[in-house]
Amino acid sequence: MSAPTVVPLIAGEPVHSPAPGAEWWRHAVIYQVYPRSFADGNGDGVGDLPGVTRRLDHLKQLGVDAVWLSPFYRSPQKDAGYDVSDYRDVDPLFGTLEDFDEMLAGAHQRGMRVIVDVVPNHTSDQHVWFQEALAAAPGTPERERYMFRDGRGLAGDEAPNNWQSIFGGPAWTRLAPGEDDGPLGPQWYLHLFDSSQPDLNWENPEVRTEFEDVLRFWLDKGVDGFRIDVAHGMIKAPGLPDWAGKVAMVEGTDPGAPEDGATGAGNNGPMFDQDGVHDIYRAWHQLLAGYDGDRCLVAEAWVEPLSRLANYVRADEMQQAFNFAFLTTPWNAPALRTTVNVSLAAMDEVGAPSTWVLSNHDVVRHASRLGLSAEASAGPLNGIAAHDPQPDEELGLRRARAASLLMLGLPGSAYLYQGEELGLPDHTALPSEVRQDPAFFRTEGAEAGRDGCRVPLPWSADDAGFGFGPTAATWLPQPASYARYAADQQYGVPGSTFEMYRAALEVRHAHELGQGRLAWVEAYADSTDVLAFQVNDVVVVANLGESPVALPAEAEVLVASGPLGSGDGSGVADDGVTLPLDTTVWLRAL
Ligand code: NOJ
């Protein structure tokens, strides 16, 4: 092999400068806790709030700025808590309101902020409002809180339109016959998700008032912000027109991100991204502004292109929006460069920070995604079954670490999903009998569903249930391989994934990378193999190609996602250092 040439790591003109504003959310690293799978306090096999409190030191040690908790509210758990029956109470499965207060105080004492989830697009069918609607006649105020319609056809027995549920099957369910039915028989109700999740009618002022009150309830308790579920879905196009497109929360990746940053991650149907939705966020912005402490709203909006997503974070709306274009960009240097550029430009346009995210509770973890072949990883993101092509676990971990280190070097705010700091892969061979995601049932198994990324975390290799709780119980089985990912196998171990994340967060903080300017390294600006950029005084170099990249011999390594090559054997003469493939390094700028 011929020696790779050392190229100077000289940055060009910055393509991004941070917007003014010193609010914490502009650069925070936010850790997603999925409560049922984080840590179990009472031994019933389901994670809970006391479990979170007990493990807060893990998060403190990791060095994150904030925690976002997925829903822990009262819920029949038909969609793992995204079907809320009481927005102002904790489900007994997860504890009590006092347990919440304790968790919040514990996080605040450790200097970490707390964001909670709000699910405003739909309630559970067990919510008192929906129960009242069922008992009421068509056209009554009780029905007006939801999206009830007469059916089509002479007998009203065809659904009001052709929309499909995101979890599969029709998006409409017809009520059982009742005394008050009109000539068209029982009405139908809309549910973009499961039939147990009826969509609310956001044209109804009563719905708006109710949610403003829910926000106040949690703000008064002291939460620092909200993650808004399906933030692009609350307003539907007038007349609910038919739409032949595929409704999907998560779609596959396209081979490359086109110039506009559209990656196939969005939805453009009449149920999504309607302009009217922004009035809601303007009102919520005002509401939060009445509280101290830079409270924030983050949009879960699968919207494209990024210029449309930027509408959600205009100065008088939300503060952040998840960047799913980044999550769905393939492991390819030009595609990632485009996504980073387009993301920063779109958010700079409105003075908002870009966010970065690689994993969450709805998608295959990036350690598994990146271990799939290019063709397989272009498929659906929401679940791998035993009969699907299986990821290469070693390759996936190596790339996941490189991808995470790349992400954490970017300016803006980064989201981590619980377990990624341990390098966790999905459980990719869950038996059908244990699956719980409604998407698995509604597609009759055609989609594996999202259970694989929701498996309870391994805390200690030698304990039953890998230390998830005080008993061996875990609501989903953990793969045997989780022993080697357990937190206690990684704390203080040089080179472990946990220690890599911890070191990266420390350097990110010390060098204020979240608030930095970004400039691409000129020599690699058009490289098909290498991504290299400078933020403040740190140069991030990621090798996505097939041969090692020579680094300047005098470069000081701050953090690396894997072992670096030395001069001998890797092709570099003298004492040079090389960056192996699928590896990212942070260097101090010369
Ligand atoms: C997005 C959430 O992240 C997902 O888990 C949930 O199923 C849907 N919204 C419906 O609430």
Coordinates of C-alpha atoms and ligand atoms in Angstrom, one line a residue:
M1 CA 0.0 0.0 0.0
S2 CA 1.4 3.4 -0.9
A3 CA 1.7 5.9 2.0
P4 CA -1.3 8.2 2.3
T5 CA -0.3 11.8 1.9
V6 CA -0.6 14.1 4.9
V7 CA -2.8 17.1 4.0
P8 CA -2.9 20.3 6.1
L9 CA -6.1 20.6 8.0
I10 CA -6.8 24.2 7.1
A11 CA -10.3 25.4 7.4
G12 CA -12.0 27.7 4.9
E13 CA -14.5 30.4 5.5
P14 CA -17.1 29.6 8.2
V15 CA -20.5 28.4 6.7
H16 CA -22.2 28.8 10.1
S17 CA -21.9 31.3 13.0
P18 CA -24.1 30.9 16.0
A19 CA -27.2 33.1 16.3
P20 CA -27.2 35.6 19.1
G21 CA -28.7 34.3 22.3
A22 CA -27.3 32.6 25.4
E23 CA -30.2 30.3 26.1
W24 CA -29.1 26.8 27.3
W25 CA -31.1 25.0 24.6
R26 CA -29.1 26.5 21.8
H27 CA -26.2 24.1 22.5
A28 CA -27.4 21.5 25.0
V29 CA -26.8 17.8 24.8
I30 CA -30.2 16.3 25.7
Y31 CA -30.6 12.6 26.7
Q32 CA -33.8 10.8 26.0
V33 CA -35.1 8.6 28.7
Y34 CA -37.7 6.1 27.6
P35 CA -39.0 5.4 31.0
R36 CA -40.3 1.9 30.6
S37 CA -36.9 0.7 29.5
F38 CA -34.4 2.8 31.4
A39 CA -34.4 1.4 34.9
D40 CA -36.9 -0.4 37.0
G41 CA -37.3 0.6 40.6
N42 CA -40.0 -1.8 41.9
G43 CA -39.1 -5.0 40.1
D44 CA -42.2 -5.4 38.0
G45 CA -40.0 -5.5 34.8
V46 CA -41.1 -2.1 33.6
G47 CA -38.9 0.9 34.1
D48 CA -40.3 3.7 36.3
L49 CA -39.6 7.2 37.7
P50 CA -37.9 5.9 40.9
G51 CA -35.7 3.9 38.6
V52 CA -34.8 7.1 36.7
T53 CA -34.0 8.9 40.0
R54 CA -31.8 6.1 41.1
R55 CA -29.7 6.3 37.9
L56 CA -29.4 10.1 37.6
D57 CA -25.7 9.9 38.5
H58 CA -25.1 7.9 35.3
L59 CA -26.4 10.9 33.4
K60 CA -24.4 13.3 35.5
Q61 CA -21.3 11.3 34.9
L62 CA -21.9 11.2 31.2
G63 CA -22.2 14.9 31.2
V64 CA -25.5 15.7 29.5
D65 CA -27.2 19.0 30.0
A66 CA -30.8 17.9 30.0
V67 CA -33.0 14.9 30.1
W68 CA -36.2 14.4 27.9
L69 CA -38.6 11.8 29.2
S70 CA -41.0 10.0 26.9
P71 CA -44.6 9.9 28.3
F72 CA -45.2 8.6 31.8
Y73 CA -48.8 9.9 32.1
R74 CA -51.8 7.8 32.8
S75 CA -52.4 5.6 29.8
P76 CA -53.7 2.2 28.8
Q77 CA -50.3 1.7 27.2
K78 CA -51.7 0.8 23.8
D79 CA -48.8 2.8 22.2
A80 CA -46.4 2.6 25.1
G81 CA -47.8 5.8 26.7
Y82 CA -48.3 7.8 23.6
D83 CA -52.0 7.2 24.2
V84 CA -52.7 9.4 27.2
S85 CA -55.8 9.2 29.2
D86 CA -54.9 11.8 31.8
Y87 CA -52.3 14.5 31.0
R88 CA -52.0 15.6 34.6
D89 CA -51.1 12.4 36.3
V90 CA -48.5 9.7 36.4
D91 CA -49.5 6.2 35.4
P92 CA -49.2 3.8 38.3
L93 CA -46.9 1.7 36.1
F94 CA -44.3 4.5 36.4
G95 CA -45.0 5.8 39.9
T96 CA -46.7 8.8 41.3
L97 CA -46.7 12.6 41.0
E98 CA -44.4 12.7 44.1
D99 CA -42.0 10.3 42.3
F100 CA -42.0 12.8 39.4
D101 CA -41.2 15.7 41.8
E102 CA -38.4 13.8 43.3
M103 CA -36.9 12.9 39.9
L104 CA -37.2 16.5 38.8
A105 CA -35.6 17.8 42.0
G106 CA -32.8 15.2 41.7
A107 CA -32.0 16.2 38.1
H108 CA -32.1 19.9 39.0
Q109 CA -29.8 19.4 42.0
R110 CA -27.3 17.8 39.6
G111 CA -27.5 20.7 37.2
M112 CA -29.6 18.9 34.5
R113 CA -32.7 20.3 33.0
V114 CA -35.8 18.2 32.3
I115 CA -38.1 18.2 29.3
V116 CA -41.3 16.2 29.2
D117 CA -43.4 14.9 26.3
V118 CA -46.7 16.4 25.3
V119 CA -49.0 14.4 23.0
P120 CA -51.5 16.9 21.6
N121 CA -52.5 15.3 18.3
H122 CA -54.6 12.5 19.9
T123 CA -55.7 11.2 23.2
S124 CA -56.3 7.7 24.4
D125 CA -59.8 6.3 23.7
Q126 CA -60.0 6.0 27.5
H127 CA -59.6 9.7 28.0
V128 CA -62.7 11.2 29.7
W129 CA -63.3 13.4 26.6
F130 CA -63.5 10.5 24.2
Q131 CA -65.7 8.5 26.6
E132 CA -68.0 11.5 26.7
A133 CA -68.0 11.8 23.0
L134 CA -69.0 8.2 22.6
A135 CA -71.9 8.7 24.9
A136 CA -73.0 11.9 23.1
A137 CA -74.9 12.4 19.9
P138 CA -73.4 13.5 16.5
G139 CA -72.9 17.3 16.4
T140 CA -72.7 17.8 20.1
P141 CA -69.9 19.7 21.8
E142 CA -68.5 16.4 23.1
R143 CA -68.1 15.1 19.6
E144 CA -66.6 18.4 18.4
R145 CA -63.5 17.8 20.5
Y146 CA -62.5 15.0 18.1
M147 CA -62.6 14.4 14.3
F148 CA -66.0 12.7 13.9
R149 CA -67.5 12.5 10.5
D150 CA -70.4 10.7 8.7
G151 CA -69.3 8.0 6.4
R152 CA -69.5 8.1 2.6
G153 CA -72.0 6.1 0.5
L154 CA -75.8 6.0 0.8
A155 CA -75.6 4.1 4.1
G156 CA -72.5 6.0 5.4
D157 CA -70.6 2.7 5.5
E158 CA -67.6 3.9 3.7
A159 CA -64.8 5.7 5.5
P160 CA -65.0 9.6 5.2
N161 CA -61.8 9.5 3.1
N162 CA -59.1 7.2 2.0
W163 CA -56.4 8.0 4.6
Q164 CA -54.4 5.2 6.1
S165 CA -53.1 5.0 9.6
I166 CA -49.4 5.4 10.1
F167 CA -49.4 2.1 12.0
G168 CA -51.2 0.4 9.0
G169 CA -54.9 -0.2 8.1
P170 CA -57.5 2.6 7.7
A171 CA -57.2 5.9 9.6
W172 CA -61.0 5.8 10.4
T173 CA -63.0 3.6 12.7
R174 CA -66.8 3.4 12.8
L175 CA -68.6 3.6 16.0
A176 CA -71.0 0.8 17.1
P177 CA -74.7 1.7 16.3
G178 CA -76.3 4.0 18.9
E179 CA -79.7 5.5 19.6
D180 CA -78.8 9.0 18.2
D181 CA -77.4 7.9 14.9
G182 CA -78.7 9.9 12.0
P183 CA -79.8 8.6 8.6
L184 CA -76.2 7.8 7.7
G185 CA -75.8 5.5 10.7
P186 CA -73.0 5.5 13.2
Q187 CA -70.2 8.1 12.7
W188 CA -66.6 7.5 12.1
Y189 CA -63.6 9.0 13.9
L190 CA -60.1 9.8 12.6
H191 CA -57.0 8.3 14.1
L192 CA -53.7 8.9 12.3
F193 CA -52.2 6.2 14.6
D194 CA -53.9 3.3 16.4
S195 CA -57.7 3.1 16.7
S196 CA -57.2 3.6 20.4
Q197 CA -55.6 7.1 19.7
P198 CA -58.5 9.3 18.3
D199 CA -57.3 12.6 16.8
L200 CA -58.3 15.8 18.5
N201 CA -60.0 18.6 16.7
W202 CA -57.6 21.5 17.0
E203 CA -60.0 23.9 15.3
N204 CA -62.0 23.7 18.5
P205 CA -60.9 26.5 21.0
E206 CA -61.7 24.2 23.9
V207 CA -59.0 21.8 22.9
R208 CA -56.5 24.7 22.7
T209 CA -57.4 26.0 26.2
E210 CA -57.2 22.5 27.6
F211 CA -53.6 22.0 26.4
E212 CA -52.5 25.4 27.5
D213 CA -53.7 24.4 30.9
V214 CA -51.8 21.1 30.7
L215 CA -48.6 23.0 29.7
R216 CA -49.1 25.3 32.8
F217 CA -49.5 22.3 35.0
W218 CA -46.1 20.9 34.2
L219 CA -44.4 24.4 33.9
D220 CA -45.7 25.1 37.4
K221 CA -44.0 21.9 38.6
G222 CA -40.7 23.3 37.2
V223 CA -40.1 21.4 33.9
D224 CA -37.8 23.1 31.6
G225 CA -39.5 22.4 28.3
F226 CA -41.7 20.1 26.2
R227 CA -41.1 17.7 23.3
I228 CA -44.2 18.0 21.1
D229 CA -45.4 14.7 19.7
V230 CA -46.5 14.8 16.0
A231 CA -46.1 18.6 16.0
H232 CA -46.9 18.7 12.3
G233 CA -50.2 16.8 12.5
M234 CA -52.7 18.8 14.6
I235 CA -54.3 20.8 11.8
K236 CA -55.7 18.9 8.8
A237 CA -56.4 20.4 5.3
P238 CA -59.9 21.8 5.1
G239 CA -62.4 19.2 3.8
L240 CA -60.0 16.3 4.7
P241 CA -59.4 15.6 1.0
D242 CA -58.5 12.1 -0.2
W243 CA -54.8 11.5 -0.5
A244 CA -53.1 8.6 -2.3
G245 CA -49.7 9.0 -0.7
K246 CA -48.3 6.7 1.9
V247 CA -48.7 8.1 5.4
A248 CA -45.6 7.2 7.4
M249 CA -43.9 8.5 10.5
V250 CA -40.6 7.0 9.6
E251 CA -39.6 6.2 6.0
G252 CA -36.5 4.6 4.6
T253 CA -33.4 6.5 3.6
D254 CA -32.8 7.8 0.1
P255 CA -29.3 7.0 -1.3
G256 CA -28.2 10.6 -1.0
A257 CA -29.6 13.8 0.4
P258 CA -30.6 16.1 -2.4
E259 CA -29.7 19.7 -2.3
D260 CA -32.8 20.8 -0.5
G261 CA -32.2 18.4 2.4
A262 CA -35.2 16.3 1.6
T263 CA -34.4 12.7 2.5
G264 CA -37.7 10.9 2.3
A265 CA -38.2 11.5 6.0
G266 CA -41.1 13.8 5.7
N267 CA -44.8 13.7 4.9
N268 CA -46.5 16.1 2.6
G269 CA -50.1 14.8 2.8
P270 CA -53.2 16.9 3.8
M271 CA -52.8 15.6 7.4
F272 CA -49.4 17.1 7.9
D273 CA -47.5 20.4 8.0
Q274 CA -50.6 22.7 7.4
D275 CA -49.8 26.3 7.9
G276 CA -52.5 26.7 10.5
V277 CA -50.5 24.6 13.0
H278 CA -48.1 27.5 13.5
D279 CA -50.8 29.6 15.4
I280 CA -50.7 26.9 18.1
Y281 CA -47.0 27.3 18.6
R282 CA -47.1 31.1 18.6
A283 CA -49.5 30.9 21.4
W284 CA -47.4 28.3 23.3
H285 CA -44.3 30.5 22.8
Q286 CA -46.1 33.3 24.6
L287 CA -47.2 31.0 27.3
L288 CA -43.7 29.8 28.0
A289 CA -42.3 33.3 27.8
G290 CA -44.4 34.1 30.9
Y291 CA -42.2 31.7 32.9
D292 CA -38.6 32.2 34.0
G293 CA -35.5 30.2 32.9
D294 CA -35.6 29.9 29.1
R295 CA -38.2 27.1 28.9
C296 CA -38.3 25.5 25.5
L297 CA -40.4 23.6 23.0
V298 CA -39.0 20.9 20.7
A299 CA -40.9 19.8 17.6
E300 CA -41.2 16.2 16.6
A301 CA -42.2 17.0 13.0
W302 CA -41.3 14.7 10.2
V303 CA -41.4 17.6 7.7
E304 CA -39.3 18.2 4.6
P305 CA -37.5 20.0 3.2
L306 CA -35.5 21.5 6.1
S307 CA -36.7 25.0 5.0
R308 CA -40.3 23.9 5.9
L309 CA -39.0 22.4 9.2
A310 CA -37.4 25.8 10.0
N311 CA -40.9 27.3 10.1
Y312 CA -41.5 25.5 13.4
V313 CA -38.6 27.3 15.0
R314 CA -39.1 30.8 13.9
A315 CA -38.4 33.4 16.6
D316 CA -42.0 33.4 17.9
E317 CA -42.6 29.7 17.7
M318 CA -40.7 26.7 19.1
Q319 CA -37.1 26.7 20.1
Q320 CA -35.9 23.4 18.5
A321 CA -37.0 20.8 16.0
F322 CA -35.6 17.3 15.7
N323 CA -33.4 17.0 12.6
F324 CA -34.7 13.7 11.1
A325 CA -33.0 14.6 7.8
F326 CA -29.7 14.0 9.7
L327 CA -30.9 10.8 11.2
T328 CA -32.0 9.4 7.8
T329 CA -28.9 10.4 5.9
P330 CA -26.8 7.4 4.9
W331 CA -23.2 6.8 6.1
N332 CA -21.8 8.7 3.1
A333 CA -19.5 11.7 3.3
P334 CA -21.0 13.9 0.5
A335 CA -24.6 13.1 1.7
L336 CA -23.7 14.0 5.3
R337 CA -21.9 17.1 4.3
T338 CA -25.0 18.3 2.3
T339 CA -27.3 17.5 5.2
V340 CA -25.1 19.4 7.7
N341 CA -24.8 22.4 5.3
V342 CA -28.5 22.5 4.5
S343 CA -29.5 22.0 8.2
L344 CA -27.3 24.8 9.4
A345 CA -28.4 27.2 6.6
A346 CA -32.1 26.5 7.1
M347 CA -31.9 27.0 10.9
D348 CA -29.6 30.0 10.6
E349 CA -32.2 31.7 8.4
V350 CA -34.6 31.8 11.4
G351 CA -32.0 32.2 14.1
A352 CA -32.6 28.8 15.6
P353 CA -30.0 26.2 16.6
S354 CA -29.8 23.1 14.4
T355 CA -30.4 19.8 16.3
W356 CA -28.7 16.5 15.6
V357 CA -30.0 13.1 16.4
L358 CA -29.1 9.5 15.4
S359 CA -31.4 7.3 17.4
N360 CA -34.7 7.4 19.3
H361 CA -37.5 5.1 20.4
D362 CA -39.1 5.0 16.9
V363 CA -36.2 3.9 14.8
V364 CA -33.6 1.1 14.6
R365 CA -30.7 2.2 16.8
H366 CA -27.8 3.6 14.7
A367 CA -25.5 0.8 16.0
S368 CA -27.7 -1.6 14.2
R369 CA -28.7 0.6 11.2
L370 CA -25.1 1.2 10.3
G371 CA -24.2 -2.4 10.5
L372 CA -26.6 -3.2 7.6
S373 CA -25.5 -3.3 4.0
A374 CA -26.2 -0.1 2.0
E375 CA -29.3 -1.8 0.4
A376 CA -30.7 -3.1 3.7
S377 CA -30.2 0.1 5.5
A378 CA -32.2 1.9 2.9
G379 CA -35.2 0.0 4.0
P380 CA -37.7 0.9 6.6
L381 CA -36.2 2.2 9.8
N382 CA -38.8 1.0 12.2
G383 CA -37.7 -2.5 13.1
I384 CA -35.6 -5.5 12.1
A385 CA -37.1 -9.0 12.5
A386 CA -35.2 -12.3 12.8
H387 CA -36.1 -13.2 9.1
D388 CA -34.6 -9.8 7.9
P389 CA -31.0 -9.4 6.9
Q390 CA -29.1 -9.1 10.1
P391 CA -26.7 -6.2 10.9
D392 CA -22.9 -6.8 11.3
E393 CA -22.6 -6.0 15.0
E394 CA -18.9 -5.1 15.0
L395 CA -19.2 -2.9 11.9
G396 CA -22.3 -1.3 13.3
L397 CA -20.6 -0.4 16.6
R398 CA -17.5 1.0 14.9
R399 CA -19.6 3.2 12.6
A400 CA -22.0 4.2 15.3
R401 CA -19.2 5.4 17.5
A402 CA -17.7 7.3 14.5
A403 CA -21.2 8.8 13.7
S404 CA -21.8 9.8 17.3
L405 CA -18.4 11.6 17.6
L406 CA -19.1 13.3 14.3
M407 CA -22.5 14.5 15.6
L408 CA -21.2 15.7 18.9
G409 CA -18.7 17.9 17.2
L410 CA -21.4 19.8 15.3
P411 CA -22.6 23.2 16.6
G412 CA -26.2 23.3 17.9
S413 CA -28.0 20.9 20.2
A414 CA -27.6 17.1 20.1
Y415 CA -30.0 14.4 21.3
L416 CA -28.8 11.1 22.6
Y417 CA -31.1 8.1 23.0
Q418 CA -30.7 6.0 26.2
G419 CA -28.2 3.2 25.6
E420 CA -26.4 4.7 22.7
E421 CA -23.7 5.8 25.2
L422 CA -23.2 2.1 25.8
G423 CA -23.1 1.3 22.0
L424 CA -26.3 -0.8 22.3
P425 CA -27.6 -2.4 19.2
D426 CA -31.3 -3.3 18.7
H427 CA -32.7 -6.7 19.6
T428 CA -33.1 -7.8 16.0
A429 CA -34.6 -11.2 16.6
L430 CA -37.5 -10.6 19.1
P431 CA -40.0 -13.4 18.8
S432 CA -43.4 -12.3 17.5
E433 CA -45.1 -13.4 20.8
V434 CA -43.3 -10.7 22.8
R435 CA -43.8 -7.8 20.4
Q436 CA -46.0 -5.0 21.6
D437 CA -45.8 -2.2 19.0
P438 CA -49.2 -1.6 17.5
A439 CA -47.5 -1.2 14.1
F440 CA -46.6 -4.9 14.3
F441 CA -50.2 -5.9 14.8
R442 CA -51.8 -3.4 12.5
T443 CA -49.6 -4.5 9.6
E444 CA -50.1 -8.2 10.6
G445 CA -46.4 -8.5 11.1
A446 CA -45.3 -7.0 7.8
E447 CA -43.5 -4.4 9.8
A448 CA -41.5 -5.7 12.7
G449 CA -42.2 -2.5 14.7
R450 CA -40.2 -0.6 17.1
D451 CA -39.8 -3.0 20.0
G452 CA -36.2 -3.8 19.1
C453 CA -34.9 -0.4 20.0
R454 CA -36.9 -0.3 23.3
V455 CA -35.4 -3.3 25.1
P456 CA -34.6 -2.6 28.8
L457 CA -31.0 -1.3 29.4
P458 CA -28.2 -3.5 30.7
W459 CA -26.6 -1.9 33.8
S460 CA -24.6 -4.8 35.2
A461 CA -23.4 -7.8 33.3
D462 CA -23.6 -10.3 36.1
D463 CA -27.0 -9.6 37.5
A464 CA -30.4 -11.0 36.5
G465 CA -31.9 -8.9 33.8
F466 CA -28.5 -7.2 33.6
G467 CA -29.4 -5.1 36.6
F468 CA -32.4 -3.4 34.9
G469 CA -34.2 -3.7 38.2
P470 CA -34.2 -5.6 41.5
T471 CA -35.6 -8.7 39.9
A472 CA -34.9 -10.7 36.7
A473 CA -38.1 -9.3 35.1
T474 CA -37.8 -7.2 31.9
W475 CA -40.9 -6.3 29.8
L476 CA -39.0 -7.3 26.7
P477 CA -36.3 -10.0 26.7
Q478 CA -32.7 -8.7 26.4
P479 CA -30.3 -10.4 24.0
A480 CA -27.4 -12.3 25.6
S481 CA -25.0 -9.9 23.9
Y482 CA -26.2 -7.1 26.2
A483 CA -23.9 -8.5 28.9
R484 CA -20.9 -7.0 27.1
Y485 CA -22.6 -3.6 26.7
A486 CA -23.6 -3.3 30.4
A487 CA -22.7 0.0 32.0
D488 CA -20.6 -1.6 34.7
Q489 CA -18.4 -3.1 32.0
Q490 CA -17.6 0.3 30.6
Y491 CA -17.3 2.8 33.5
G492 CA -13.7 3.9 33.7
V493 CA -12.6 1.5 31.0
P494 CA -10.4 3.3 28.5
G495 CA -11.8 2.9 24.9
S496 CA -15.2 1.9 26.1
T497 CA -18.2 3.6 24.3
F498 CA -19.3 5.2 27.6
E499 CA -15.9 6.7 28.1
M500 CA -15.8 7.9 24.5
Y501 CA -19.1 9.7 25.0
R502 CA -18.0 11.1 28.4
A503 CA -14.8 12.4 27.0
A504 CA -16.5 13.9 24.0
L505 CA -19.0 15.7 26.1
E506 CA -16.3 17.1 28.3
V507 CA -14.3 18.4 25.4
R508 CA -17.5 19.7 23.7
H509 CA -18.3 21.6 26.8
A510 CA -14.8 22.9 27.5
H511 CA -14.3 24.1 23.9
E512 CA -17.9 25.4 23.6
L513 CA -18.5 23.4 20.4
G514 CA -22.2 23.7 20.7
Q515 CA -21.9 27.5 20.4
G516 CA -19.1 27.4 17.7
R517 CA -18.7 28.5 14.1
L518 CA -18.3 25.8 11.6
A519 CA -15.9 25.8 8.6
W520 CA -15.0 22.9 6.4
V521 CA -11.4 21.8 6.0
E522 CA -10.4 23.0 2.5
A523 CA -8.5 19.9 1.5
Y524 CA -11.4 17.7 2.1
A525 CA -14.2 20.0 1.1
D526 CA -15.2 17.8 -1.9
S527 CA -13.9 14.5 -0.6
T528 CA -16.1 11.5 -1.2
D529 CA -14.4 9.7 1.7
V530 CA -13.6 12.2 4.4
L531 CA -15.6 14.7 6.3
A532 CA -13.5 17.3 8.0
F533 CA -14.5 20.5 9.7
Q534 CA -13.3 23.0 12.3
V535 CA -15.5 24.3 15.2
N536 CA -13.7 26.8 17.4
D537 CA -10.3 25.3 18.1
V538 CA -11.3 21.7 17.4
V539 CA -10.9 19.9 14.0
V540 CA -13.2 16.9 13.5
V541 CA -12.1 14.4 10.9
A542 CA -14.2 11.4 10.0
N543 CA -13.0 8.7 7.6
L544 CA -16.0 7.1 5.7
G545 CA -13.8 5.8 2.9
E546 CA -11.9 2.6 2.3
S547 CA -8.3 3.5 3.1
P548 CA -6.6 5.1 6.1
V549 CA -6.2 8.9 6.2
A550 CA -2.9 10.4 7.3
L551 CA -3.1 13.0 10.0
P552 CA -0.4 15.6 10.6
A553 CA 2.2 14.1 12.9
E554 CA 2.0 17.1 15.3
A555 CA -1.7 16.9 15.7
E556 CA -2.9 16.6 19.3
V557 CA -5.7 14.0 19.6
L558 CA -8.5 15.1 21.9
V559 CA -10.9 12.2 21.4
A560 CA -11.1 9.3 18.9
S561 CA -13.9 6.9 18.2
G562 CA -11.5 4.0 17.8
P563 CA -7.8 3.1 17.8
L564 CA -5.7 5.2 15.5
G565 CA -3.1 3.7 13.2
S566 CA 0.6 4.2 13.9
G567 CA 3.3 4.9 11.4
D568 CA 4.4 1.3 11.1
G569 CA 2.3 -0.9 8.8
S570 CA -0.3 1.7 8.0
G571 CA 1.7 3.3 5.3
V572 CA 2.8 6.5 6.9
A573 CA 6.5 7.0 7.3
D574 CA 8.1 8.2 10.5
D575 CA 5.9 8.8 13.4
G576 CA 2.7 9.7 11.6
V577 CA -0.7 8.8 12.8
T578 CA -3.5 7.5 10.5
L579 CA -7.2 7.6 10.9
P580 CA -8.6 4.1 10.0
L581 CA -11.8 3.7 8.1
D582 CA -15.1 4.3 9.9
T583 CA -13.3 6.3 12.6
T584 CA -13.7 9.9 13.7
V585 CA -11.1 11.9 15.6
W586 CA -11.1 15.3 17.3
L587 CA -7.8 17.2 17.0
R588 CA -6.7 20.5 18.5
A589 CA -6.5 22.9 15.7
L590 CA -2.9 23.8 14.9
Ligands
NOJ1 C1 -44.4 9.8 17.7 C2 -43.8 9.0 18.9 O1 -42.5 9.2 19.0 C3 -44.2 7.6 18.7 O2 -43.6 6.7 19.5 C4 -45.7 7.5 18.7 O3 -46.1 6.2 18.4 C5 -46.4 8.4 17.8 N1 -45.8 9.7 17.8 C6 -47.8 8.6 18.1 O4 -48.0 9.3 19.3

